Amino acid sequence: MLVADAVPRSVLLSTLLVNIQSTHQETHTFRALLDTGSQVSFITKNCADRLSLARRHCSAQVNAFSGTSVNVVSVITSIRLSPLGKSEPLVPLDVFIVSKITDATPQSNIKSSLWSHLTNLDLADPTFNIPGPIDILLGADVAPTLLTGNRIAGQPLEPTAFGTIFGWVLMGPVSPKQTNLVTSLLVTSNLSLEHSLTKFWEMEEPPNVQHLSSDEIQAEAIFTSSIKRLESGRFSVALPFKHSHPILGDSKSGALKRFHSLEPRLSRDENLNKNYSDFIRDYLENKHMEAVPKNNQNTPYCYYIPHHCILRPESQTTKLLVVFDASARTTTGQSLNTSLYTGRKLQQEITQILTRARVHTFLFTSDIKQMYRQIEIHHTDRGYLRIFWRFNRDLPIDEYRLCTVTYGTSCAPYQALRTLQHLAKIKGDRLYNI
């Protein structure tokens, strides 16, 4: 929040650069603000998304002057801070996730060359005098851990340096530069009444027109031009390749290696082996999978999908879930998923479904058995859906190709739901009166 101030001065706030390791073990650098006036610490949603942080739900309210509620937070996460260029010390803390902490800090470039008392100091933020975004706010919950107690003061209208375990941070008035705006509170105003009124008008607004990206337009064009109704009554669609039938590189050796790693696990668990074999056998019996012809095994226009399983003993229907990993990289660094258009999101929000369900007196629900597998893939594209399998380790390993829409491919949700929409369109006159 920015407020008017008649005092002609600029005030420097304590910033520091910190390293945080993401869930994928990648190190990212962010700018943090040390604020002992806050009881808790915060992180921006954009920062949390970049780090792929696990989140927990909570309920907390952020108050400003006079107890005014300015924000409500409902998600918390955990991070570990480390200094630039060092792996230690590591400082763990819990942070609340908010959309924004404050505007760029400082508000304008500050000349620091005349501050002799700061010469040769190891600063926690070497860019303290350049306006930049604040990704993290470190409150009083962690400040005592960071501060060392050291202090170096300068002349009047010069900042004071405070020692931290990450280096020196600077704070205080810095120049007599004329300004009529100072940052007095580092929160984004979001009063509860304003928030409620905004939500009300959003609910009353007509649905926004959905604008498709170029990739989504291409996926739609491929779908509409390729979908066919088979004699069996089922539909057949093409894989939405970005480039027609690409050569992706060697995926065979990687998929074969992972299959060899899967077999010992199946051998150790008789029940798991039976369930996995039953799953593959069901694929074969329903003609959702077929053997790769011997004369077609060495074509470069193919992709081998590694597969593994996830056990879900608490599930009432699918206790064993076989996962097809179409994101596995080939020797060229590509995968099947990187070569496909994903298509636009067709799944409706659960709130919309529940709201619509409450309109009617009676509600019918149903589940389409093996929904994805009811839609076939064109014969010319099935070479990109190959897998390895054998029912017994004494037998040779066979090559198969999946014949239907495959979960694990990035385009599968779009293909399945788009086919349902297509069916509703061509048979709408019959479905309307049901």
Tab-separated table of C-alpha atoms in Angstrom, residues 207-380:
chain	number	residue	atom	x	y	z
A	207	PRO	CA	-19.078	-16.697	-19.719
A	208	ASN	CA	-15.914	-15.380	-21.309
A	209	VAL	CA	-15.274	-16.294	-24.919
A	210	GLN	CA	-12.483	-18.847	-24.984
A	211	HIS	CA	-9.630	-17.833	-27.249
A	212	LEU	CA	-7.611	-20.776	-28.542
A	213	SER	CA	-3.851	-20.752	-28.854
A	214	SER	CA	-2.217	-21.670	-32.161
A	215	ASP	CA	-1.355	-25.138	-30.789
A	216	GLU	CA	-4.958	-25.679	-29.668
A	217	ILE	CA	-6.206	-24.630	-33.103
A	218	GLN	CA	-3.857	-27.140	-34.743
A	219	ALA	CA	-5.016	-29.930	-32.399
A	220	GLU	CA	-8.652	-29.145	-33.210
A	221	ALA	CA	-7.944	-29.134	-36.955
A	222	ILE	CA	-6.255	-32.547	-36.776
A	223	PHE	CA	-9.121	-33.966	-34.730
A	224	THR	CA	-11.924	-32.741	-36.992
A	225	SER	CA	-10.151	-33.887	-40.151
A	226	SER	CA	-9.182	-37.326	-38.824
A	227	ILE	CA	-12.106	-38.585	-36.728
A	228	LYS	CA	-13.944	-41.497	-38.338
A	229	ARG	CA	-16.880	-43.690	-37.367
A	230	LEU	CA	-15.997	-47.385	-37.721
A	231	GLU	CA	-18.362	-50.209	-38.671
A	232	SER	CA	-18.269	-51.347	-35.054
A	233	GLY	CA	-19.792	-48.004	-34.033
A	234	ARG	CA	-16.622	-46.821	-32.354
A	235	PHE	CA	-14.628	-43.779	-33.372
A	236	SER	CA	-11.049	-43.667	-34.612
A	237	VAL	CA	-8.781	-40.624	-34.291
A	238	ALA	CA	-5.232	-39.710	-35.301
A	239	LEU	CA	-2.424	-38.752	-32.956
A	240	PRO	CA	-2.097	-34.939	-33.165
A	241	PHE	CA	1.548	-34.735	-34.241
A	242	LYS	CA	3.216	-31.333	-34.439
A	243	HIS	CA	5.154	-32.711	-37.417
A	244	SER	CA	3.685	-35.637	-39.348
A	245	HIS	CA	5.115	-38.990	-38.195
A	246	PRO	CA	8.391	-37.713	-36.725
A	247	ILE	CA	11.585	-39.710	-36.191
A	248	LEU	CA	12.042	-39.369	-32.431
A	249	GLY	CA	15.278	-41.323	-31.974
A	250	ASP	CA	16.014	-44.553	-30.106
A	251	SER	CA	13.382	-45.250	-27.458
A	252	LYS	CA	13.650	-49.036	-27.681
A	253	SER	CA	16.709	-49.522	-25.484
A	254	GLY	CA	15.342	-47.315	-22.694
A	255	ALA	CA	11.918	-48.995	-22.688
A	256	LEU	CA	13.542	-52.453	-22.738
A	257	LYS	CA	15.788	-51.539	-19.809
A	258	ARG	CA	12.823	-50.383	-17.745
A	259	PHE	CA	10.898	-53.554	-18.622
A	260	HIS	CA	13.815	-55.646	-17.345
A	261	SER	CA	13.668	-53.592	-14.129
A	262	LEU	CA	9.924	-54.234	-13.821
A	263	GLU	CA	10.120	-58.022	-14.124
A	264	PRO	CA	11.959	-58.718	-10.812
A	265	ARG	CA	9.308	-56.729	-8.967
A	266	LEU	CA	6.568	-58.811	-10.575
A	267	SER	CA	8.438	-62.043	-9.804
A	268	ARG	CA	8.678	-61.185	-6.104
A	269	ASP	CA	4.938	-60.563	-5.749
A	270	GLU	CA	2.727	-63.331	-7.115
A	271	ASN	CA	-0.493	-61.344	-6.655
A	272	LEU	CA	0.978	-58.270	-8.357
A	273	ASN	CA	2.237	-60.410	-11.237
A	274	LYS	CA	-1.223	-61.946	-11.688
A	275	ASN	CA	-3.011	-58.586	-11.672
A	276	TYR	CA	-0.526	-57.054	-14.103
A	277	SER	CA	-0.798	-60.061	-16.436
A	278	ASP	CA	-4.603	-59.921	-16.237
A	279	PHE	CA	-4.463	-56.250	-17.234
A	280	ILE	CA	-2.351	-56.994	-20.319
A	281	ARG	CA	-4.465	-60.049	-21.154
A	282	ASP	CA	-7.606	-57.886	-21.012
A	283	TYR	CA	-5.954	-55.492	-23.480
A	284	LEU	CA	-5.284	-58.378	-25.857
A	285	GLU	CA	-8.684	-60.063	-25.519
A	286	ASN	CA	-10.505	-56.786	-26.223
A	287	LYS	CA	-8.217	-56.109	-29.201
A	288	HIS	CA	-7.012	-52.911	-27.575
A	289	MET	CA	-3.476	-54.138	-28.217
A	290	GLU	CA	-1.919	-56.218	-30.988
A	291	ALA	CA	1.424	-57.786	-31.821
A	292	VAL	CA	3.754	-55.724	-33.986
A	293	PRO	CA	4.186	-57.447	-37.372
A	294	LYS	CA	7.680	-58.900	-37.773
A	295	ASN	CA	8.242	-57.026	-41.039
A	296	ASN	CA	7.511	-53.694	-39.333
A	297	GLN	CA	9.659	-53.937	-36.205
A	298	ASN	CA	12.699	-52.049	-37.509
A	299	THR	CA	11.001	-48.911	-38.826
A	300	PRO	CA	12.336	-45.576	-37.479
A	301	TYR	CA	8.770	-44.207	-37.350
A	302	CYS	CA	7.964	-45.634	-33.935
A	303	TYR	CA	8.182	-45.051	-30.201
A	304	TYR	CA	8.399	-47.560	-27.344
A	305	ILE	CA	6.480	-46.580	-24.215
A	306	PRO	CA	7.880	-47.743	-20.844
A	307	HIS	CA	5.236	-48.871	-18.378
A	308	HIS	CA	4.990	-49.583	-14.663
A	309	CYS	CA	2.239	-49.925	-12.075
A	310	ILE	CA	0.845	-48.088	-9.082
A	311	LEU	CA	-0.934	-50.036	-6.339
A	312	ARG	CA	-4.112	-48.526	-4.892
A	313	PRO	CA	-5.394	-51.048	-2.313
A	314	GLU	CA	-7.981	-48.562	-1.003
A	315	SER	CA	-9.680	-48.283	-4.421
A	316	GLN	CA	-12.992	-50.108	-4.869
A	317	THR	CA	-12.582	-50.506	-8.634
A	318	THR	CA	-8.994	-50.202	-9.876
A	319	LYS	CA	-6.552	-51.546	-7.290
A	320	LEU	CA	-3.758	-51.814	-9.868
A	321	LEU	CA	-3.117	-48.874	-12.175
A	322	VAL	CA	-0.735	-49.453	-15.081
A	323	VAL	CA	0.994	-46.228	-16.107
A	324	PHE	CA	2.245	-45.659	-19.656
A	325	ASP	CA	5.132	-43.172	-19.619
A	326	ALA	CA	4.920	-41.360	-22.950
A	327	SER	CA	7.183	-38.623	-21.562
A	328	ALA	CA	10.243	-40.908	-21.501
A	329	ARG	CA	13.061	-39.285	-23.486
A	330	THR	CA	14.748	-40.898	-26.483
A	331	THR	CA	18.421	-40.591	-27.470
A	332	THR	CA	17.588	-37.275	-29.166
A	333	GLY	CA	16.038	-35.824	-26.003
A	334	GLN	CA	12.530	-35.977	-27.442
A	335	SER	CA	9.536	-37.989	-26.272
A	336	LEU	CA	6.171	-38.895	-27.719
A	337	ASN	CA	4.487	-36.231	-25.596
A	338	THR	CA	6.834	-33.474	-26.762
A	339	SER	CA	5.905	-34.291	-30.370
A	340	LEU	CA	2.132	-34.108	-29.775
A	341	TYR	CA	-0.310	-31.233	-29.472
A	342	THR	CA	-2.020	-31.465	-26.081
A	343	GLY	CA	-5.290	-29.896	-27.170
A	344	ARG	CA	-7.384	-27.491	-25.144
A	345	LYS	CA	-8.722	-28.235	-21.676
A	346	LEU	CA	-12.249	-29.624	-21.999
A	347	GLN	CA	-12.740	-30.822	-18.429
A	348	GLN	CA	-15.289	-28.727	-16.567
A	349	GLU	CA	-14.535	-27.301	-13.147
A	350	ILE	CA	-15.971	-29.417	-10.335
A	351	THR	CA	-17.816	-26.361	-8.958
A	352	GLN	CA	-19.679	-25.978	-12.259
A	353	ILE	CA	-20.636	-29.655	-12.270
A	354	LEU	CA	-21.908	-29.561	-8.675
A	355	THR	CA	-23.839	-26.324	-9.228
A	356	ARG	CA	-25.526	-27.683	-12.354
A	357	ALA	CA	-26.365	-30.932	-10.553
A	358	ARG	CA	-28.284	-29.052	-7.844
A	359	VAL	CA	-30.638	-27.424	-10.358
A	360	HIS	CA	-32.631	-30.599	-11.026
A	361	THR	CA	-34.812	-32.702	-8.755
A	362	PHE	CA	-33.336	-36.020	-9.879
A	363	LEU	CA	-29.746	-36.744	-10.795
A	364	PHE	CA	-28.360	-39.707	-12.734
A	365	THR	CA	-24.661	-40.523	-12.752
A	366	SER	CA	-22.764	-43.123	-14.728
A	367	ASP	CA	-19.241	-44.216	-15.514
A	368	ILE	CA	-17.942	-45.150	-18.964
A	369	LYS	CA	-15.957	-48.345	-18.557
A	370	GLN	CA	-12.458	-48.021	-19.997
A	371	MET	CA	-13.425	-44.690	-21.545
A	372	TYR	CA	-10.142	-43.968	-23.325
A	373	ARG	CA	-9.945	-47.500	-24.683
A	374	GLN	CA	-13.312	-47.186	-26.454
A	375	ILE	CA	-11.671	-44.848	-29.000
A	376	GLU	CA	-9.266	-46.340	-31.526
A	377	ILE	CA	-6.092	-44.792	-32.920
A	378	HIS	CA	-5.524	-44.804	-36.687
A	379	HIS	CA	-3.489	-47.803	-37.875
A	380	THR	CA	-0.806	-45.526	-39.321
